[in-house]
Structure formats: C-alpha cells, structure tokens
Amino acid sequence: LSIRRQRQMCIRDRIYLFEPAVFEFIPPARVYDFGFNAFPDMVAKGAPFYGFSLPGYWRDIGSAADYLAAQRDVLEGRVRARPAGEQVRPGVWMGKGCAVDAQAELSAPVALGEGCRVQAKASLGGGTCVGSHVEVGEGSWLWHTVVWQGAEVPAGARLERAVVTAGGVFGG
C-alpha cells in the first residue's frame, strides 16, 4: 500500500468508547459529527479526551461492502486467522461432509462450511464464503459473496458482492 492509502486507512478505522456524559456535547434533533463537532467541543471545554492504538487487524463491518472485504481479508491471509475446515488446495477450504459435484468449479479463495452441497455447473470464487449446510443450486455463480447458514442459493443464481441470509440478499 502507498503511504497515502495507509494514512487514509488509519484515519478511517477508529473505535470510539465514551462515557454516557458524551451526550451532553451532542445537541438533539440535529446532524452532529463526532470528528468535526463533538471532539472539538470536548477539547474546547476541557473534557477528558484520550486515544491509543491497538495492534492487530480491525475493520468496520457496518456495511455489506466492508463485511465482504473483511471475509476476503481472512481468505487471502491478510489476517492472522484461518478459515474453518481443511485447505484442500491453495486457497480452497472445505468443512467436513462437503459434497462438490465434479462439474462444479471452486476458484480460490473460497471457503465452504460443514455439510455444504455444491451442485453441477456451479461456480464459486473471488472470496466467496458459504455457511454450513447450505446447498448451492445447479449452475449458480457466486463471486465475492458470503452465504450464511440457513440461506438458500437456488439453481441459476448469479450473485456478485452479495451477502445472502435467510432473510434476503444484500448488495455490497
């Protein structure tokens, strides 16, 4: 990463922890930004205000796009974590009891939870994670997609940068 990109990541990736008294600095019924409004007000009024850095990986997953990026970071080894299951070939992890049809294609990085079924002519890759006991229907195409346990992927589905839950599909 360039120095400029690293700086942008450092500025953006923050976790804030406040005492309830912080709400005294936030006026009601108005858009109020912590960085541009609350923090300067707190400093100006002499409120205790501290910061420190923690080592390790952290990413805000408040949006589908960020959640997908975090999943891919794990699959691509940018995090000291490893997907569940066994790595059956470089970048491809499978949990116990998975069944992948011989006509299906798994392109690294991809991870399948326990008991997954991937039907014929399905294609998964680009950072796709599939939860336990999910069936991926025939001819489906999943790219940089996360499918939660309990969700369904019907035959012929075409999903890119999506989060699939039992309640629906969310774009990233």
mmCIF file of C-alpha atoms in Angstrom:
data_model
loop_
_atom_site.group_PDB
_atom_site.id
_atom_site.type_symbol
_atom_site.label_atom_id
_atom_site.label_comp_id
_atom_site.label_asym_id
_atom_site.label_seq_id
_atom_site.Cartn_x
_atom_site.Cartn_y
_atom_site.Cartn_z
ATOM 1 C CA LEU A 1 0.000 0.000 0.000
ATOM 2 C CA SER A 2 1.133 3.514 -0.626
ATOM 3 C CA ILE A 3 1.805 5.757 2.366
ATOM 4 C CA ARG A 4 -1.193 7.891 1.373
ATOM 5 C CA ARG A 5 -3.517 4.842 1.307
ATOM 6 C CA GLN A 6 -2.164 3.629 4.674
ATOM 7 C CA ARG A 7 -2.832 7.054 6.204
ATOM 8 C CA GLN A 8 -6.402 7.038 4.872
ATOM 9 C CA MET A 9 -6.973 3.588 6.364
ATOM 10 C CA CYS A 10 -5.585 4.675 9.732
ATOM 11 C CA ILE A 11 -7.727 7.795 9.853
ATOM 12 C CA ARG A 12 -10.893 5.927 8.903
ATOM 13 C CA ASP A 13 -10.502 2.862 11.118
ATOM 14 C CA ARG A 14 -11.313 4.017 14.622
ATOM 15 C CA ILE A 15 -13.309 2.641 17.503
ATOM 16 C CA TYR A 16 -14.744 5.114 19.977
ATOM 17 C CA LEU A 17 -15.626 4.338 23.577
ATOM 18 C CA PHE A 18 -17.363 7.021 25.624
ATOM 19 C CA GLU A 19 -18.969 7.505 28.968
ATOM 20 C CA PRO A 20 -22.682 8.409 28.759
ATOM 21 C CA ALA A 21 -21.721 12.027 29.540
ATOM 22 C CA VAL A 22 -20.654 12.387 25.882
ATOM 23 C CA PHE A 23 -24.324 13.001 25.043
ATOM 24 C CA GLU A 24 -24.068 16.360 26.803
ATOM 25 C CA PHE A 25 -21.964 17.506 23.834
ATOM 26 C CA ILE A 26 -24.463 16.378 21.190
ATOM 27 C CA PRO A 27 -27.410 18.697 20.547
ATOM 28 C CA PRO A 28 -30.758 16.957 19.962
ATOM 29 C CA ALA A 29 -32.572 16.874 16.606
ATOM 30 C CA ARG A 30 -29.564 17.843 14.527
ATOM 31 C CA VAL A 31 -26.922 16.056 12.447
ATOM 32 C CA TYR A 32 -23.782 16.154 14.532
ATOM 33 C CA ASP A 33 -20.458 14.590 13.533
ATOM 34 C CA PHE A 34 -18.120 13.276 16.227
ATOM 35 C CA GLY A 35 -14.921 14.181 14.394
ATOM 36 C CA PHE A 36 -15.932 17.654 13.256
ATOM 37 C CA ASN A 37 -18.247 18.730 16.059
ATOM 38 C CA ALA A 38 -18.173 16.677 19.277
ATOM 39 C CA PHE A 39 -14.407 16.171 19.544
ATOM 40 C CA PRO A 40 -13.500 19.858 19.084
ATOM 41 C CA ASP A 41 -16.266 20.851 21.524
ATOM 42 C CA MET A 42 -14.989 18.370 24.100
ATOM 43 C CA VAL A 43 -11.411 19.647 23.785
ATOM 44 C CA ALA A 44 -12.535 23.294 23.906
ATOM 45 C CA LYS A 45 -14.484 22.638 27.110
ATOM 46 C CA GLY A 46 -11.600 20.761 28.732
ATOM 47 C CA ALA A 47 -13.363 17.396 28.839
ATOM 48 C CA PRO A 48 -11.047 14.398 29.341
ATOM 49 C CA PHE A 49 -10.267 13.029 25.924
ATOM 50 C CA TYR A 50 -7.776 10.202 25.321
ATOM 51 C CA GLY A 51 -6.721 7.963 22.483
ATOM 52 C CA PHE A 52 -4.495 4.961 21.983
ATOM 53 C CA SER A 53 -3.675 2.487 19.247
ATOM 54 C CA LEU A 54 -4.111 -1.245 19.462
ATOM 55 C CA PRO A 55 -2.057 -3.646 17.373
ATOM 56 C CA GLY A 56 -3.680 -6.106 15.041
ATOM 57 C CA TYR A 57 -6.388 -6.219 12.456
ATOM 58 C CA TRP A 58 -9.564 -4.206 12.688
ATOM 59 C CA ARG A 59 -12.160 -3.313 10.093
ATOM 60 C CA ASP A 60 -15.542 -1.692 10.468
ATOM 61 C CA ILE A 61 -18.154 -4.104 9.074
ATOM 62 C CA GLY A 62 -21.067 -1.693 9.236
ATOM 63 C CA SER A 63 -21.823 -2.050 5.529
ATOM 64 C CA ALA A 64 -22.187 -5.080 3.274
ATOM 65 C CA ALA A 65 -19.119 -3.963 1.295
ATOM 66 C CA ASP A 66 -16.952 -3.768 4.425
ATOM 67 C CA TYR A 67 -18.265 -7.102 5.710
ATOM 68 C CA LEU A 68 -17.384 -8.745 2.381
ATOM 69 C CA ALA A 69 -13.924 -7.150 2.433
ATOM 70 C CA ALA A 70 -13.277 -8.500 5.948
ATOM 71 C CA GLN A 71 -14.255 -12.002 4.850
ATOM 72 C CA ARG A 72 -11.928 -11.769 1.872
ATOM 73 C CA ASP A 73 -9.097 -10.437 4.060
ATOM 74 C CA VAL A 74 -9.294 -13.677 6.074
ATOM 75 C CA LEU A 75 -9.361 -15.869 2.955
ATOM 76 C CA GLU A 76 -6.417 -14.042 1.391
ATOM 77 C CA GLY A 77 -4.276 -14.259 4.535
ATOM 78 C CA ARG A 78 -4.224 -10.575 5.478
ATOM 79 C CA VAL A 79 -5.449 -11.505 8.947
ATOM 80 C CA ARG A 80 -3.888 -13.904 11.418
ATOM 81 C CA ALA A 81 -6.905 -16.165 11.223
ATOM 82 C CA ARG A 82 -7.696 -19.198 9.221
ATOM 83 C CA PRO A 83 -10.968 -20.312 7.708
ATOM 84 C CA ALA A 84 -12.644 -23.313 9.328
ATOM 85 C CA GLY A 85 -12.246 -26.659 7.659
ATOM 86 C CA GLU A 86 -9.386 -28.194 5.755
ATOM 87 C CA GLN A 87 -7.439 -26.472 2.990
ATOM 88 C CA VAL A 88 -7.908 -28.986 0.173
ATOM 89 C CA ARG A 89 -5.761 -26.995 -2.250
ATOM 90 C CA PRO A 90 -4.231 -23.499 -2.069
ATOM 91 C CA GLY A 91 -6.956 -21.012 -1.171
ATOM 92 C CA VAL A 92 -9.801 -23.556 -1.045
ATOM 93 C CA TRP A 93 -11.164 -24.608 2.361
ATOM 94 C CA MET A 94 -13.885 -27.180 2.974
ATOM 95 C CA GLY A 95 -15.598 -28.242 6.168
ATOM 96 C CA LYS A 96 -16.377 -31.860 6.995
ATOM 97 C CA GLY A 97 -19.023 -33.568 4.922
ATOM 98 C CA CYS A 98 -18.960 -31.191 1.944
ATOM 99 C CA ALA A 99 -20.047 -32.571 -1.409
ATOM 100 C CA VAL A 100 -18.923 -30.730 -4.522
ATOM 101 C CA ASP A 101 -20.127 -32.068 -7.853
ATOM 102 C CA ALA A 102 -17.345 -32.924 -10.298
ATOM 103 C CA GLN A 103 -18.802 -30.389 -12.751
ATOM 104 C CA ALA A 104 -18.701 -27.544 -10.205
ATOM 105 C CA GLU A 105 -15.814 -25.084 -10.081
ATOM 106 C CA LEU A 106 -14.173 -23.648 -6.948
ATOM 107 C CA SER A 107 -11.743 -20.782 -7.646
ATOM 108 C CA ALA A 108 -9.525 -19.617 -4.795
ATOM 109 C CA PRO A 109 -10.115 -18.021 -2.463
ATOM 110 C CA VAL A 110 -13.254 -19.826 -1.345
ATOM 111 C CA ALA A 111 -14.447 -21.478 1.871
ATOM 112 C CA LEU A 112 -17.289 -23.941 2.362
ATOM 113 C CA GLY A 113 -18.746 -24.723 5.790
ATOM 114 C CA GLU A 114 -19.561 -28.198 7.048
ATOM 115 C CA GLY A 115 -22.064 -30.225 5.084
ATOM 116 C CA CYS A 116 -22.290 -27.879 2.087
ATOM 117 C CA ARG A 117 -23.557 -29.196 -1.215
ATOM 118 C CA VAL A 118 -22.410 -27.567 -4.448
ATOM 119 C CA GLN A 119 -24.381 -28.794 -7.445
ATOM 120 C CA ALA A 120 -23.194 -29.348 -11.035
ATOM 121 C CA LYS A 121 -22.011 -26.384 -13.109
ATOM 122 C CA ALA A 122 -21.996 -24.064 -10.096
ATOM 123 C CA SER A 123 -19.019 -21.702 -9.927
ATOM 124 C CA LEU A 124 -17.767 -20.139 -6.684
ATOM 125 C CA GLY A 125 -14.744 -17.924 -6.108
ATOM 126 C CA GLY A 126 -13.255 -14.495 -5.642
ATOM 127 C CA GLY A 127 -13.531 -14.552 -1.863
ATOM 128 C CA THR A 128 -16.788 -16.466 -1.514
ATOM 129 C CA CYS A 129 -17.682 -17.976 1.880
ATOM 130 C CA VAL A 130 -20.574 -20.410 2.247
ATOM 131 C CA GLY A 131 -22.024 -21.273 5.654
ATOM 132 C CA SER A 132 -22.618 -24.764 6.998
ATOM 133 C CA HIS A 133 -25.262 -26.994 5.423
ATOM 134 C CA VAL A 134 -26.013 -24.638 2.540
ATOM 135 C CA GLU A 135 -26.925 -26.052 -0.835
ATOM 136 C CA VAL A 136 -25.702 -24.105 -3.853
ATOM 137 C CA GLY A 137 -28.014 -24.874 -6.750
ATOM 138 C CA GLU A 138 -27.028 -26.133 -10.156
ATOM 139 C CA GLY A 139 -25.486 -23.560 -12.480
ATOM 140 C CA SER A 140 -25.217 -20.880 -9.778
ATOM 141 C CA TRP A 141 -22.424 -18.330 -9.977
ATOM 142 C CA LEU A 142 -21.129 -16.747 -6.741
ATOM 143 C CA TRP A 143 -18.279 -14.248 -6.756
ATOM 144 C CA HIS A 144 -17.040 -12.385 -3.658
ATOM 145 C CA THR A 145 -20.226 -13.423 -1.886
ATOM 146 C CA VAL A 146 -20.998 -14.605 1.646
ATOM 147 C CA VAL A 147 -23.851 -17.057 2.155
ATOM 148 C CA TRP A 148 -24.971 -17.501 5.754
ATOM 149 C CA GLN A 149 -26.007 -20.795 7.277
ATOM 150 C CA GLY A 150 -29.745 -21.266 6.756
ATOM 151 C CA ALA A 151 -29.785 -19.358 3.471
ATOM 152 C CA GLU A 152 -30.562 -20.886 0.093
ATOM 153 C CA VAL A 153 -28.893 -20.401 -3.272
ATOM 154 C CA PRO A 154 -31.325 -21.528 -5.993
ATOM 155 C CA ALA A 155 -30.290 -23.060 -9.292
ATOM 156 C CA GLY A 156 -29.042 -20.472 -11.758
ATOM 157 C CA ALA A 157 -28.494 -17.722 -9.171
ATOM 158 C CA ARG A 158 -25.936 -15.116 -10.197
ATOM 159 C CA LEU A 159 -24.519 -13.189 -7.232
ATOM 160 C CA GLU A 160 -21.546 -10.851 -7.010
ATOM 161 C CA ARG A 161 -20.542 -8.835 -3.933
ATOM 162 C CA ALA A 162 -23.618 -10.024 -2.057
ATOM 163 C CA VAL A 163 -24.450 -11.194 1.449
ATOM 164 C CA VAL A 164 -27.113 -13.894 1.407
ATOM 165 C CA THR A 165 -29.086 -14.545 4.593
ATOM 166 C CA ALA A 166 -32.252 -16.491 5.309
ATOM 167 C CA GLY A 167 -33.989 -13.090 5.195
ATOM 168 C CA GLY A 168 -32.756 -11.948 1.804
ATOM 169 C CA VAL A 169 -29.854 -10.802 -0.342
ATOM 170 C CA PHE A 170 -27.916 -7.633 0.434
ATOM 171 C CA GLY A 171 -25.583 -5.945 -2.032
ATOM 172 C CA GLY A 172 -22.072 -4.842 -1.241
#
